GROMACS .gro file of C-alpha atoms in nm:
model
  491
    1UNK     CA    1   2.171  -0.447  -1.267
    2UNK     CA    2   2.523  -0.418  -1.113
    3UNK     CA    3   2.571  -0.198  -0.808
    4UNK     CA    4   2.768   0.062  -1.007
    5UNK     CA    5   2.489   0.094  -1.266
    6UNK     CA    6   2.232   0.124  -0.988
    7UNK     CA    7   2.435   0.405  -0.832
    8UNK     CA    8   2.457   0.596  -1.161
    9UNK     CA    9   2.087   0.542  -1.239
   10UNK     CA   10   1.984   0.681  -0.900
   11UNK     CA   11   2.208   0.982  -0.963
   12UNK     CA   12   2.028   1.046  -1.294
   13UNK     CA   13   1.685   1.006  -1.134
   14UNK     CA   14   1.772   1.251  -0.856
   15UNK     CA   15   1.909   1.493  -1.117
   16UNK     CA   16   1.584   1.461  -1.315
   17UNK     CA   17   1.387   1.555  -1.003
   18UNK     CA   18   1.643   1.793  -0.851
   19UNK     CA   19   1.542   2.119  -0.687
   20UNK     CA   20   1.667   2.301  -0.996
   21UNK     CA   21   1.434   2.099  -1.220
   22UNK     CA   22   1.143   2.152  -0.984
   23UNK     CA   23   1.208   2.528  -0.962
   24UNK     CA   24   1.229   2.544  -1.342
   25UNK     CA   25   0.895   2.367  -1.382
   26UNK     CA   26   0.736   2.589  -1.116
   27UNK     CA   27   0.870   2.905  -1.284
   28UNK     CA   28   0.745   2.787  -1.624
   29UNK     CA   29   0.398   2.722  -1.484
   30UNK     CA   30   0.388   3.061  -1.313
   31UNK     CA   31   0.479   3.230  -1.643
   32UNK     CA   32   0.209   3.029  -1.822
   33UNK     CA   33  -0.056   3.131  -1.566
   34UNK     CA   34   0.042   3.501  -1.590
   35UNK     CA   35   0.029   3.494  -1.969
   36UNK     CA   36  -0.303   3.308  -1.968
   37UNK     CA   37  -0.455   3.572  -1.739
   38UNK     CA   38  -0.325   3.851  -1.968
   39UNK     CA   39  -0.468   3.684  -2.280
   40UNK     CA   40  -0.800   3.632  -2.107
   41UNK     CA   41  -0.816   3.995  -1.993
   42UNK     CA   42  -0.705   4.169  -2.314
   43UNK     CA   43  -0.834   3.927  -2.575
   44UNK     CA   44  -1.147   3.727  -2.528
   45UNK     CA   45  -1.309   3.982  -2.293
   46UNK     CA   46  -1.334   4.235  -2.576
   47UNK     CA   47  -1.549   3.999  -2.780
   48UNK     CA   48  -1.814   3.928  -2.516
   49UNK     CA   49  -2.164   4.019  -2.632
   50UNK     CA   50  -2.510   4.026  -2.481
   51UNK     CA   51  -2.645   3.880  -2.803
   52UNK     CA   52  -2.421   3.569  -2.793
   53UNK     CA   53  -2.368   3.411  -2.451
   54UNK     CA   54  -2.075   3.199  -2.564
   55UNK     CA   55  -1.877   3.479  -2.722
   56UNK     CA   56  -1.533   3.508  -2.565
   57UNK     CA   57  -1.553   3.162  -2.407
   58UNK     CA   58  -1.339   2.850  -2.470
   59UNK     CA   59  -1.573   2.697  -2.728
   60UNK     CA   60  -1.596   3.028  -2.911
   61UNK     CA   61  -1.216   3.046  -2.918
   62UNK     CA   62  -1.203   2.697  -3.074
   63UNK     CA   63  -1.457   2.814  -3.333
   64UNK     CA   64  -1.258   3.116  -3.450
   65UNK     CA   65  -0.937   2.909  -3.448
   66UNK     CA   66  -1.102   2.662  -3.686
   67UNK     CA   67  -1.230   2.955  -3.895
   68UNK     CA   68  -0.877   3.095  -3.917
   69UNK     CA   69  -0.746   2.765  -4.051
   70UNK     CA   70  -1.036   2.740  -4.297
   71UNK     CA   71  -0.974   3.097  -4.418
   72UNK     CA   72  -0.618   3.003  -4.510
   73UNK     CA   73  -0.764   2.755  -4.760
   74UNK     CA   74  -0.944   3.038  -4.942
   75UNK     CA   75  -0.654   3.276  -4.993
   76UNK     CA   76  -0.379   3.439  -4.793
   77UNK     CA   77  -0.567   3.768  -4.723
   78UNK     CA   78  -0.914   3.654  -4.623
   79UNK     CA   79  -1.140   3.844  -4.580
   80UNK     CA   80  -1.123   4.092  -4.868
   81UNK     CA   81  -1.401   4.293  -5.028
   82UNK     CA   82  -1.640   4.060  -5.203
   83UNK     CA   83  -1.555   3.754  -4.989
   84UNK     CA   84  -1.839   3.551  -4.842
   85UNK     CA   85  -1.885   3.437  -4.482
   86UNK     CA   86  -1.723   3.101  -4.405
   87UNK     CA   87  -2.038   2.986  -4.227
   88UNK     CA   88  -2.347   3.145  -4.383
   89UNK     CA   89  -2.180   3.204  -4.725
   90UNK     CA   90  -2.338   3.552  -4.747
   91UNK     CA   91  -2.134   3.846  -4.875
   92UNK     CA   92  -1.938   4.018  -4.601
   93UNK     CA   93  -2.003   4.382  -4.521
   94UNK     CA   94  -1.743   4.628  -4.399
   95UNK     CA   95  -1.837   4.569  -4.034
   96UNK     CA   96  -1.806   4.191  -4.075
   97UNK     CA   97  -1.469   4.223  -4.250
   98UNK     CA   98  -1.345   4.445  -3.965
   99UNK     CA   99  -1.467   4.187  -3.707
  100UNK     CA  100  -1.284   3.903  -3.885
  101UNK     CA  101  -0.966   4.111  -3.892
  102UNK     CA  102  -0.999   4.162  -3.516
  103UNK     CA  103  -1.042   3.783  -3.475
  104UNK     CA  104  -0.724   3.715  -3.672
  105UNK     CA  105  -0.533   3.980  -3.477
  106UNK     CA  106  -0.644   3.814  -3.151
  107UNK     CA  107  -0.531   3.468  -3.268
  108UNK     CA  108  -0.190   3.592  -3.387
  109UNK     CA  109  -0.118   3.827  -3.097
  110UNK     CA  110   0.220   3.809  -2.918
  111UNK     CA  111   0.070   3.707  -2.584
  112UNK     CA  112  -0.133   3.430  -2.736
  113UNK     CA  113   0.166   3.299  -2.932
  114UNK     CA  114   0.370   3.304  -2.612
  115UNK     CA  115   0.089   3.119  -2.431
  116UNK     CA  116   0.087   2.843  -2.693
  117UNK     CA  117   0.466   2.813  -2.673
  118UNK     CA  118   0.453   2.793  -2.294
  119UNK     CA  119   0.182   2.528  -2.313
  120UNK     CA  120   0.402   2.317  -2.542
  121UNK     CA  121   0.694   2.359  -2.304
  122UNK     CA  122   0.481   2.241  -2.010
  123UNK     CA  123   0.366   1.938  -2.208
  124UNK     CA  124   0.731   1.858  -2.283
  125UNK     CA  125   0.815   1.893  -1.912
  126UNK     CA  126   0.534   1.656  -1.818
  127UNK     CA  127   0.653   1.405  -2.076
  128UNK     CA  128   1.007   1.430  -1.939
  129UNK     CA  129   0.898   1.369  -1.580
  130UNK     CA  130   0.673   1.079  -1.681
  131UNK     CA  131   0.960   0.918  -1.872
  132UNK     CA  132   1.167   0.877  -1.553
  133UNK     CA  133   1.183   0.499  -1.487
  134UNK     CA  134   1.161   0.437  -1.115
  135UNK     CA  135   1.093   0.061  -1.104
  136UNK     CA  136   1.463  -0.031  -1.121
  137UNK     CA  137   1.502  -0.215  -0.790
  138UNK     CA  138   1.272  -0.516  -0.808
  139UNK     CA  139   1.293  -0.819  -0.580
  140UNK     CA  140   1.449  -1.030  -0.857
  141UNK     CA  141   1.733  -0.790  -0.946
  142UNK     CA  142   2.090  -0.895  -0.869
  143UNK     CA  143   2.166  -0.571  -0.684
  144UNK     CA  144   1.856  -0.606  -0.461
  145UNK     CA  145   1.938  -0.969  -0.378
  146UNK     CA  146   2.299  -0.882  -0.288
  147UNK     CA  147   2.229  -0.562  -0.091
  148UNK     CA  148   1.940  -0.718   0.101
  149UNK     CA  149   2.179  -0.977   0.245
  150UNK     CA  150   2.515  -0.798   0.260
  151UNK     CA  151   2.407  -0.434   0.317
  152UNK     CA  152   2.047  -0.429   0.446
  153UNK     CA  153   2.068  -0.065   0.563
  154UNK     CA  154   2.155   0.065   0.214
  155UNK     CA  155   1.890  -0.168   0.068
  156UNK     CA  156   1.618  -0.002   0.279
  157UNK     CA  157   1.748   0.348   0.198
  158UNK     CA  158   1.724   0.277  -0.176
  159UNK     CA  159   1.366   0.150  -0.141
  160UNK     CA  160   1.269   0.463   0.054
  161UNK     CA  161   1.446   0.693  -0.195
  162UNK     CA  162   1.263   0.543  -0.494
  163UNK     CA  163   0.929   0.566  -0.312
  164UNK     CA  164   0.985   0.937  -0.234
  165UNK     CA  165   1.097   1.008  -0.592
  166UNK     CA  166   0.780   0.844  -0.728
  167UNK     CA  167   0.553   1.046  -0.499
  168UNK     CA  168   0.735   1.370  -0.588
  169UNK     CA  169   0.731   1.293  -0.961
  170UNK     CA  170   0.355   1.227  -0.956
  171UNK     CA  171   0.291   1.546  -0.752
  172UNK     CA  172   0.495   1.760  -0.996
  173UNK     CA  173   0.311   1.612  -1.296
  174UNK     CA  174  -0.030   1.678  -1.138
  175UNK     CA  175   0.071   2.037  -1.057
  176UNK     CA  176   0.175   2.097  -1.419
  177UNK     CA  177  -0.136   1.932  -1.562
  178UNK     CA  178  -0.378   2.125  -1.341
  179UNK     CA  179  -0.182   2.453  -1.339
  180UNK     CA  180  -0.139   2.426  -0.962
  181UNK     CA  181   0.099   2.634  -0.757
  182UNK     CA  182   0.213   2.372  -0.502
  183UNK     CA  183   0.537   2.184  -0.581
  184UNK     CA  184   0.707   1.941  -0.337
  185UNK     CA  185   1.062   2.035  -0.236
  186UNK     CA  186   1.359   1.803  -0.290
  187UNK     CA  187   1.414   1.625   0.043
  188UNK     CA  188   1.581   1.312  -0.096
  189UNK     CA  189   1.908   1.174   0.041
  190UNK     CA  190   2.228   1.144  -0.162
  191UNK     CA  191   2.329   0.778  -0.133
  192UNK     CA  192   2.648   0.813  -0.336
  193UNK     CA  193   2.886   0.791  -0.033
  194UNK     CA  194   2.713   0.473   0.085
  195UNK     CA  195   2.739   0.325  -0.265
  196UNK     CA  196   3.108   0.414  -0.285
  197UNK     CA  197   3.174   0.228   0.042
  198UNK     CA  198   2.990  -0.080  -0.085
  199UNK     CA  199   3.170  -0.073  -0.421
  200UNK     CA  200   3.506  -0.037  -0.243
  201UNK     CA  201   3.419  -0.342  -0.031
  202UNK     CA  202   3.320  -0.540  -0.341
  203UNK     CA  203   3.644  -0.445  -0.519
  204UNK     CA  204   3.845  -0.548  -0.212
  205UNK     CA  205   3.660  -0.883  -0.197
  206UNK     CA  206   3.728  -0.943  -0.566
  207UNK     CA  207   4.097  -0.864  -0.516
  208UNK     CA  208   4.110  -1.103  -0.220
  209UNK     CA  209   3.936  -1.376  -0.418
  210UNK     CA  210   4.188  -1.340  -0.701
  211UNK     CA  211   4.468  -1.404  -0.452
  212UNK     CA  212   4.296  -1.707  -0.299
  213UNK     CA  213   4.263  -2.054  -0.439
  214UNK     CA  214   3.916  -2.176  -0.529
  215UNK     CA  215   3.896  -2.386  -0.214
  216UNK     CA  216   4.007  -2.095   0.007
  217UNK     CA  217   3.761  -1.862  -0.165
  218UNK     CA  218   3.476  -2.105  -0.105
  219UNK     CA  219   3.581  -2.146   0.259
  220UNK     CA  220   3.590  -1.768   0.306
  221UNK     CA  221   3.247  -1.720   0.150
  222UNK     CA  222   3.106  -2.005   0.356
  223UNK     CA  223   3.246  -1.847   0.673
  224UNK     CA  224   3.083  -1.516   0.580
  225UNK     CA  225   2.755  -1.695   0.514
  226UNK     CA  226   2.770  -1.863   0.854
  227UNK     CA  227   2.849  -1.530   1.023
  228UNK     CA  228   2.552  -1.365   0.852
  229UNK     CA  229   2.329  -1.652   0.963
  230UNK     CA  230   2.451  -1.615   1.321
  231UNK     CA  231   2.390  -1.241   1.308
  232UNK     CA  232   2.037  -1.307   1.184
  233UNK     CA  233   1.969  -1.548   1.471
  234UNK     CA  234   2.119  -1.302   1.721
  235UNK     CA  235   1.903  -1.016   1.591
  236UNK     CA  236   1.589  -1.227   1.637
  237UNK     CA  237   1.680  -1.316   1.997
  238UNK     CA  238   1.853  -0.993   2.100
  239UNK     CA  239   1.551  -0.855   2.291
  240UNK     CA  240   1.521  -1.176   2.496
  241UNK     CA  241   1.895  -1.178   2.565
  242UNK     CA  242   1.894  -0.816   2.680
  243UNK     CA  243   1.593  -0.884   2.904
  244UNK     CA  244   1.765  -1.189   3.054
  245UNK     CA  245   2.080  -0.987   3.131
  246UNK     CA  246   1.870  -0.709   3.283
  247UNK     CA  247   1.691  -0.965   3.504
  248UNK     CA  248   2.023  -1.106   3.618
  249UNK     CA  249   2.145  -0.760   3.714
  250UNK     CA  250   1.823  -0.698   3.906
  251UNK     CA  251   1.860  -1.028   4.091
  252UNK     CA  252   2.220  -0.943   4.177
  253UNK     CA  253   2.118  -0.607   4.322
  254UNK     CA  254   1.824  -0.761   4.510
  255UNK     CA  255   2.048  -1.036   4.647
  256UNK     CA  256   2.316  -0.794   4.765
  257UNK     CA  257   2.070  -0.558   4.937
  258UNK     CA  258   1.799  -0.788   5.074
  259UNK     CA  259   1.993  -1.099   5.168
  260UNK     CA  260   2.213  -0.945   5.446
  261UNK     CA  261   1.899  -0.816   5.621
  262UNK     CA  262   1.747  -1.164   5.656
  263UNK     CA  263   1.834  -1.442   5.899
  264UNK     CA  264   1.841  -1.765   5.696
  265UNK     CA  265   1.884  -2.002   5.990
  266UNK     CA  266   1.529  -2.142   5.999
  267UNK     CA  267   1.520  -2.161   5.622
  268UNK     CA  268   1.853  -2.344   5.619
  269UNK     CA  269   1.733  -2.594   5.878
  270UNK     CA  270   1.405  -2.661   5.696
  271UNK     CA  271   1.576  -2.696   5.356
  272UNK     CA  272   1.832  -2.936   5.505
  273UNK     CA  273   1.551  -3.143   5.658
  274UNK     CA  274   1.356  -3.160   5.330
  275UNK     CA  275   1.669  -3.234   5.126
  276UNK     CA  276   1.762  -3.526   5.353
  277UNK     CA  277   1.408  -3.663   5.351
  278UNK     CA  278   1.318  -3.622   4.980
  279UNK     CA  279   1.639  -3.606   4.777
  280UNK     CA  280   1.945  -3.736   4.961
  281UNK     CA  281   1.881  -4.113   4.946
  282UNK     CA  282   1.768  -4.100   4.582
  283UNK     CA  283   2.074  -3.893   4.504
  284UNK     CA  284   2.310  -4.142   4.674
  285UNK     CA  285   2.158  -4.434   4.485
  286UNK     CA  286   2.172  -4.262   4.149
  287UNK     CA  287   2.526  -4.137   4.207
  288UNK     CA  288   2.636  -4.494   4.278
  289UNK     CA  289   2.487  -4.609   3.948
  290UNK     CA  290   2.657  -4.330   3.753
  291UNK     CA  291   2.995  -4.395   3.918
  292UNK     CA  292   2.967  -4.765   3.839
  293UNK     CA  293   2.879  -4.694   3.476
  294UNK     CA  294   3.190  -4.474   3.439
  295UNK     CA  295   3.418  -4.729   3.613
  296UNK     CA  296   3.481  -4.508   3.915
  297UNK     CA  297   3.296  -4.721   4.174
  298UNK     CA  298   3.500  -4.604   4.469
  299UNK     CA  299   3.365  -4.541   4.825
  300UNK     CA  300   3.254  -4.184   4.763
  301UNK     CA  301   3.030  -4.042   5.035
  302UNK     CA  302   2.758  -3.787   4.968
  303UNK     CA  303   2.739  -3.511   5.232
  304UNK     CA  304   2.518  -3.203   5.282
  305UNK     CA  305   2.527  -2.898   5.506
  306UNK     CA  306   2.315  -2.585   5.534
  307UNK     CA  307   2.460  -2.244   5.463
  308UNK     CA  308   2.273  -1.912   5.434
  309UNK     CA  309   1.941  -2.066   5.337
  310UNK     CA  310   2.091  -2.314   5.091
  311UNK     CA  311   2.187  -2.680   5.105
  312UNK     CA  312   2.551  -2.728   5.009
  313UNK     CA  313   2.640  -3.079   4.900
  314UNK     CA  314   2.989  -3.226   4.873
  315UNK     CA  315   3.161  -3.554   4.791
  316UNK     CA  316   3.436  -3.711   5.003
  317UNK     CA  317   3.603  -4.041   5.094
  318UNK     CA  318   3.584  -4.088   5.471
  319UNK     CA  319   3.725  -3.772   5.623
  320UNK     CA  320   3.933  -3.683   5.314
  321UNK     CA  321   3.847  -3.458   5.021
  322UNK     CA  322   3.850  -3.621   4.678
  323UNK     CA  323   4.157  -3.431   4.556
  324UNK     CA  324   4.358  -3.575   4.850
  325UNK     CA  325   4.311  -3.935   4.735
  326UNK     CA  326   4.193  -3.961   4.374
  327UNK     CA  327   4.388  -3.892   4.057
  328UNK     CA  328   4.282  -3.603   3.835
  329UNK     CA  329   4.110  -3.841   3.593
  330UNK     CA  330   3.917  -4.012   3.875
  331UNK     CA  331   3.816  -3.676   4.017
  332UNK     CA  332   3.681  -3.568   3.679
  333UNK     CA  333   3.495  -3.898   3.637
  334UNK     CA  334   3.328  -3.860   3.980
  335UNK     CA  335   3.242  -3.496   3.902
  336UNK     CA  336   3.083  -3.606   3.571
  337UNK     CA  337   2.885  -3.879   3.753
  338UNK     CA  338   2.769  -3.618   4.007
  339UNK     CA  339   2.660  -3.384   3.726
  340UNK     CA  340   2.469  -3.660   3.543
  341UNK     CA  341   2.300  -3.754   3.871
  342UNK     CA  342   2.184  -3.395   3.923
  343UNK     CA  343   2.063  -3.376   3.561
  344UNK     CA  344   1.871  -3.702   3.593
  345UNK     CA  345   1.684  -3.578   3.902
  346UNK     CA  346   1.600  -3.243   3.740
  347UNK     CA  347   1.241  -3.253   3.618
  348UNK     CA  348   1.298  -2.978   3.360
  349UNK     CA  349   1.474  -3.223   3.126
  350UNK     CA  350   1.684  -2.938   2.986
  351UNK     CA  351   1.960  -2.994   2.733
  352UNK     CA  352   2.315  -3.065   2.850
  353UNK     CA  353   2.640  -2.906   2.732
  354UNK     CA  354   2.981  -3.067   2.792
  355UNK     CA  355   3.320  -2.905   2.728
  356UNK     CA  356   3.588  -3.170   2.679
  357UNK     CA  357   3.449  -3.409   2.946
  358UNK     CA  358   3.732  -3.663   2.897
  359UNK     CA  359   4.038  -3.461   2.998
  360UNK     CA  360   4.291  -3.683   3.184
  361UNK     CA  361   4.090  -4.000   3.105
  362UNK     CA  362   4.227  -4.324   2.957
  363UNK     CA  363   4.078  -4.467   2.637
  364UNK     CA  364   3.862  -4.720   2.823
  365UNK     CA  365   3.689  -4.457   3.032
  366UNK     CA  366   3.656  -4.234   2.726
  367UNK     CA  367   3.459  -4.514   2.563
  368UNK     CA  368   3.242  -4.546   2.875
  369UNK     CA  369   3.176  -4.172   2.884
  370UNK     CA  370   3.096  -4.165   2.511
  371UNK     CA  371   2.841  -4.443   2.554
  372UNK     CA  372   2.684  -4.274   2.857
  373UNK     CA  373   2.644  -3.940   2.682
  374UNK     CA  374   2.496  -4.105   2.372
  375UNK     CA  375   2.252  -4.286   2.600
  376UNK     CA  376   2.158  -3.951   2.755
  377UNK     CA  377   2.100  -3.810   2.404
  378UNK     CA  378   1.807  -4.049   2.358
  379UNK     CA  379   1.598  -3.842   2.599
  380UNK     CA  380   1.736  -3.488   2.570
  381UNK     CA  381   1.960  -3.268   2.358
  382UNK     CA  382   2.329  -3.319   2.435
  383UNK     CA  383   2.595  -3.078   2.303
  384UNK     CA  384   2.961  -3.178   2.333
  385UNK     CA  385   3.266  -2.962   2.262
  386UNK     CA  386   3.588  -3.160   2.229
  387UNK     CA  387   3.941  -3.142   2.088
  388UNK     CA  388   3.991  -3.516   2.142
  389UNK     CA  389   3.964  -3.703   1.810
  390UNK     CA  390   3.969  -4.043   1.982
  391UNK     CA  391   3.677  -3.944   2.201
  392UNK     CA  392   3.503  -3.801   1.895
  393UNK     CA  393   3.531  -4.130   1.705
  394UNK     CA  394   3.403  -4.321   2.008
  395UNK     CA  395   3.098  -4.092   2.023
  396UNK     CA  396   3.034  -4.157   1.653
  397UNK     CA  397   3.067  -4.531   1.709
  398UNK     CA  398   2.836  -4.530   2.012
  399UNK     CA  399   2.582  -4.320   1.822
  400UNK     CA  400   2.587  -4.565   1.532
  401UNK     CA  401   2.522  -4.857   1.768
  402UNK     CA  402   2.239  -4.668   1.935
  403UNK     CA  403   2.097  -4.576   1.590
  404UNK     CA  404   2.127  -4.205   1.668
  405UNK     CA  405   2.238  -3.971   1.391
  406UNK     CA  406   2.462  -3.703   1.544
  407UNK     CA  407   2.501  -3.352   1.402
  408UNK     CA  408   2.867  -3.249   1.379
  409UNK     CA  409   2.997  -2.894   1.334
  410UNK     CA  410   3.356  -2.777   1.318
  411UNK     CA  411   3.437  -2.468   1.530
  412UNK     CA  412   3.764  -2.314   1.422
  413UNK     CA  413   3.951  -1.993   1.359
  414UNK     CA  414   3.863  -1.815   1.036
  415UNK     CA  415   4.022  -1.550   0.819
  416UNK     CA  416   4.283  -1.335   0.999
  417UNK     CA  417   4.285  -1.588   1.285
  418UNK     CA  418   3.945  -1.475   1.415
  419UNK     CA  419   3.789  -1.736   1.648
  420UNK     CA  420   3.437  -1.868   1.654
  421UNK     CA  421   3.370  -1.963   1.290
  422UNK     CA  422   3.143  -2.265   1.252
  423UNK     CA  423   3.143  -2.501   0.952
  424UNK     CA  424   2.803  -2.666   0.961
  425UNK     CA  425   2.774  -3.043   0.906
  426UNK     CA  426   3.150  -3.081   0.903
  427UNK     CA  427   3.419  -3.225   1.130
  428UNK     CA  428   3.786  -3.330   1.122
  429UNK     CA  429   3.658  -3.687   1.102
  430UNK     CA  430   3.318  -3.670   0.936
  431UNK     CA  431   3.288  -4.023   0.799
  432UNK     CA  432   2.958  -4.101   0.980
  433UNK     CA  433   2.786  -3.811   0.803
  434UNK     CA  434   2.888  -3.940   0.462
  435UNK     CA  435   2.766  -4.296   0.506
  436UNK     CA  436   2.432  -4.166   0.376
  437UNK     CA  437   2.337  -3.938   0.088
  438UNK     CA  438   2.152  -3.692   0.311
  439UNK     CA  439   2.401  -3.405   0.273
  440UNK     CA  440   2.407  -3.438  -0.108
  441UNK     CA  441   2.027  -3.450  -0.119
  442UNK     CA  442   1.997  -3.135   0.095
  443UNK     CA  443   2.244  -2.950  -0.128
  444UNK     CA  444   2.052  -3.060  -0.440
  445UNK     CA  445   1.729  -2.925  -0.288
  446UNK     CA  446   1.903  -2.591  -0.225
  447UNK     CA  447   2.034  -2.584  -0.585
  448UNK     CA  448   1.682  -2.628  -0.723
  449UNK     CA  449   1.582  -2.305  -0.549
  450UNK     CA  450   1.867  -2.100  -0.703
  451UNK     CA  451   1.948  -1.969  -1.048
  452UNK     CA  452   2.261  -1.903  -1.251
  453UNK     CA  453   2.607  -1.940  -1.100
  454UNK     CA  454   2.464  -1.997  -0.751
  455UNK     CA  455   2.290  -2.311  -0.877
  456UNK     CA  456   2.608  -2.430  -1.054
  457UNK     CA  457   2.814  -2.384  -0.735
  458UNK     CA  458   2.563  -2.582  -0.529
  459UNK     CA  459   2.548  -2.861  -0.788
  460UNK     CA  460   2.928  -2.887  -0.773
  461UNK     CA  461   2.917  -2.895  -0.394
  462UNK     CA  462   2.652  -3.168  -0.402
  463UNK     CA  463   2.857  -3.370  -0.651
  464UNK     CA  464   3.159  -3.348  -0.419
  465UNK     CA  465   2.945  -3.462  -0.126
  466UNK     CA  466   2.810  -3.755  -0.328
  467UNK     CA  467   3.164  -3.851  -0.434
  468UNK     CA  468   3.272  -3.837  -0.068
  469UNK     CA  469   2.977  -4.062   0.025
  470UNK     CA  470   3.088  -4.320  -0.232
  471UNK     CA  471   3.448  -4.299  -0.107
  472UNK     CA  472   3.334  -4.358   0.252
  473UNK     CA  473   3.066  -4.623   0.193
  474UNK     CA  474   3.277  -4.863  -0.014
  475UNK     CA  475   3.559  -4.918   0.241
  476UNK     CA  476   3.305  -4.911   0.525
  477UNK     CA  477   3.111  -5.202   0.371
  478UNK     CA  478   3.428  -5.393   0.284
  479UNK     CA  479   3.565  -5.359   0.639
  480UNK     CA  480   3.228  -5.453   0.785
  481UNK     CA  481   3.220  -5.775   0.579
  482UNK     CA  482   3.581  -5.847   0.671
  483UNK     CA  483   3.499  -5.813   1.043
  484UNK     CA  484   3.199  -6.044   1.002
  485UNK     CA  485   3.418  -6.298   0.818
  486UNK     CA  486   3.689  -6.288   1.087
  487UNK     CA  487   3.429  -6.317   1.363
  488UNK     CA  488   3.277  -6.624   1.192
  489UNK     CA  489   3.619  -6.776   1.120
  490UNK     CA  490   3.750  -6.750   1.478
  491UNK     CA  491   3.425  -6.868   1.631
   0.00000   0.00000   0.00000
């Protein structure tokens, strides 16, 4: 069911259970009850008898109604003089004829006729209410699938509206069936404005898609899908994030108020003593290894000093600071070695994040850094942000040698130049990902879970991924054999 049809159907359902309809049903029932009381008081009561306990009761009324219909089979003016009783077949006397005439007058009275008409109207009302179809928003409907993902708030409002309409419909029907006086009021919400906003958004998206090429349209939809996924992840972790921020604010306040009142001298001295005894020598040794691995084995000295209860460490060459002697690239290499040393000595084994760690480095050191970070990835998660394609290819090469399969995502600007859009499993140079059929297999598995056009789109995407794999594998194998041939030839 399209969104527009869903909107119109909900309008009709609300109209069918509007306050006007409810008031009409309530008024009809009140009129029926008044007429029924009048008929009971002026009709059946006059026929009650001490001789017959059932006279004037419901079963008695059914009996004379059947007698009235049977009398019509005799002739149009039953009973006349000389007619026999319909039950005992004995001749009727004047008193019996008069009693039958009173029966017929009771059955054809104006109040009773009105009561029958009102009863038929109530039955028609009940039938009308029961005919309202409220199961229009099932889990498998197109509108439910779309709104659940794109407009979850409206999706929940529709579910609540239909639930309220069902409860109200059932309550109105019960009231009419049992001649009750209690009718639920109409407290439902008009969702038409929300629907109009959604339909306007859909129309705008369709117009945009018509202006875009197929590739651009797919890219836009993929960006929206990624954004929705990120929003979902954020919503699941939002409470933890807010708590973390609140804790940081508390620590900042505590630090600003409590710290000035304390004298950290003894603490500084003790921390400096422990740092020198437990950490310093290990740190120096590890730093030397890291500097050597990154080809920056220069006479860097590791120094510490206490300050306000903390041990401040620094790197220098003799009495000079690093920036007075080393080039920018060498400074960055030493800083990276220092960071890797600190990470190696941290027992938490937390993941590492690097933002363009090869700025101002030559290609040889880039290769060294790529190999070192890939080596680190064997024991912990390593995340690298880079704009350097050469460094990126060296990481891919080092990962292939180390038999590590990297995950590559492309962070770029999206529609209207908005930053922060992520294309999963994609990169400016994504050859390593396509040397295997994993991406195509994952897309095929997704397609098997979808239906209709969604499945067709995924099958096309998987076919493109498989074609890309073939395009990448063939030259890769040919070049690999050529390198092996040249290596054998020159040796």
